[in-house]
Amino acid sequence: MKRKGVKMVFKPNEFKYFLFNKKICPRCRGKLKRIVKKEYVGKEATVQSTPLDMYEFKNFYYCDFCKQEYSLTELSERRKNK
């Protein structure tokens, strides 16, 4: 079995939005579904001597009503500008 590492990177305003804000479509006010996309980053050394295959998870949100996809960064920036 291969060992895998996971990385999720958030800016402070993205992390706050991710945890506490309601996920509502800015266009039609419908409920957003979370989509997690896994992206291979490469091999990374760890404290133990064996390198791990590292994957970065990115959060996106999709609206079923207006068929739009929004990134977490985009949604948190819209919220901050209001």
Coordinates of C-alpha atoms in Angstrom, one line a residue:
M1 CA 0.0 0.0 0.0
K2 CA 1.4 3.4 -1.0
R3 CA 1.6 6.1 1.5
K4 CA 0.0 9.4 0.6
G5 CA 0.2 12.9 2.0
V6 CA -2.6 15.5 2.0
K7 CA -2.3 19.2 1.9
M8 CA -5.0 21.9 2.1
V9 CA -3.9 25.5 2.0
F10 CA -6.2 28.3 3.2
K11 CA -5.8 32.1 3.5
P12 CA -7.4 33.4 6.8
N13 CA -10.5 34.8 5.1
E14 CA -11.0 31.6 3.1
F15 CA -10.7 29.5 6.2
K16 CA -13.3 31.6 8.0
Y17 CA -15.7 31.4 5.0
F18 CA -15.1 27.6 4.8
L19 CA -16.0 27.0 8.5
F20 CA -18.6 29.6 9.3
N21 CA -20.4 31.1 6.3
K22 CA -23.4 29.7 4.5
K23 CA -22.6 28.5 1.1
I24 CA -25.2 30.5 -1.0
C25 CA -24.9 31.2 -4.8
P26 CA -24.1 34.9 -5.3
R27 CA -26.0 34.8 -8.6
C28 CA -29.3 33.0 -7.9
R29 CA -29.2 32.6 -4.0
G30 CA -29.4 28.8 -4.3
K31 CA -27.6 26.4 -2.1
L32 CA -24.1 25.4 -3.2
K33 CA -22.6 21.9 -3.2
R34 CA -19.0 21.4 -2.2
I35 CA -16.7 19.7 -4.7
V36 CA -13.2 18.6 -3.7
K37 CA -10.6 18.3 -6.5
K38 CA -7.5 16.3 -5.8
E39 CA -4.3 17.5 -7.6
Y40 CA -1.0 15.7 -7.5
V41 CA 1.8 17.9 -6.2
G42 CA 4.8 15.6 -6.3
K43 CA 7.0 13.7 -3.9
E44 CA 7.8 15.4 -0.6
A45 CA 10.3 14.4 2.1
T46 CA 8.9 13.9 5.6
V47 CA 10.3 13.6 9.1
Q48 CA 10.6 9.9 8.4
S49 CA 13.1 9.1 5.7
T50 CA 10.5 7.9 3.1
P51 CA 9.1 10.5 0.7
L52 CA 5.4 10.7 0.3
D53 CA 3.2 11.3 -2.8
M54 CA 1.6 14.6 -1.9
Y55 CA -1.8 15.7 -3.1
E56 CA -3.4 19.1 -2.7
F57 CA -7.1 19.3 -2.1
K58 CA -8.9 22.3 -3.6
N59 CA -12.5 23.3 -2.6
F60 CA -15.0 24.4 -5.2
Y61 CA -18.7 25.0 -4.9
Y62 CA -21.3 24.2 -7.6
C63 CA -24.8 25.6 -8.0
D64 CA -27.3 23.1 -9.5
F65 CA -29.8 25.9 -10.5
C66 CA -27.6 28.2 -12.5
K67 CA -24.8 25.6 -13.3
Q68 CA -22.0 27.8 -12.1
E69 CA -18.8 26.7 -10.3
Y70 CA -17.1 29.0 -7.8
S71 CA -13.7 28.6 -6.1
L72 CA -13.4 29.1 -2.3
T73 CA -11.1 32.1 -3.0
E74 CA -13.7 33.7 -5.3
L75 CA -16.6 33.3 -2.8
S76 CA -14.5 34.6 0.2
E77 CA -13.4 37.6 -1.8
R78 CA -17.0 38.4 -2.8
R79 CA -18.0 38.2 0.9
K80 CA -15.1 40.4 2.0
N81 CA -16.0 43.1 -0.6
K82 CA -19.6 43.5 0.6

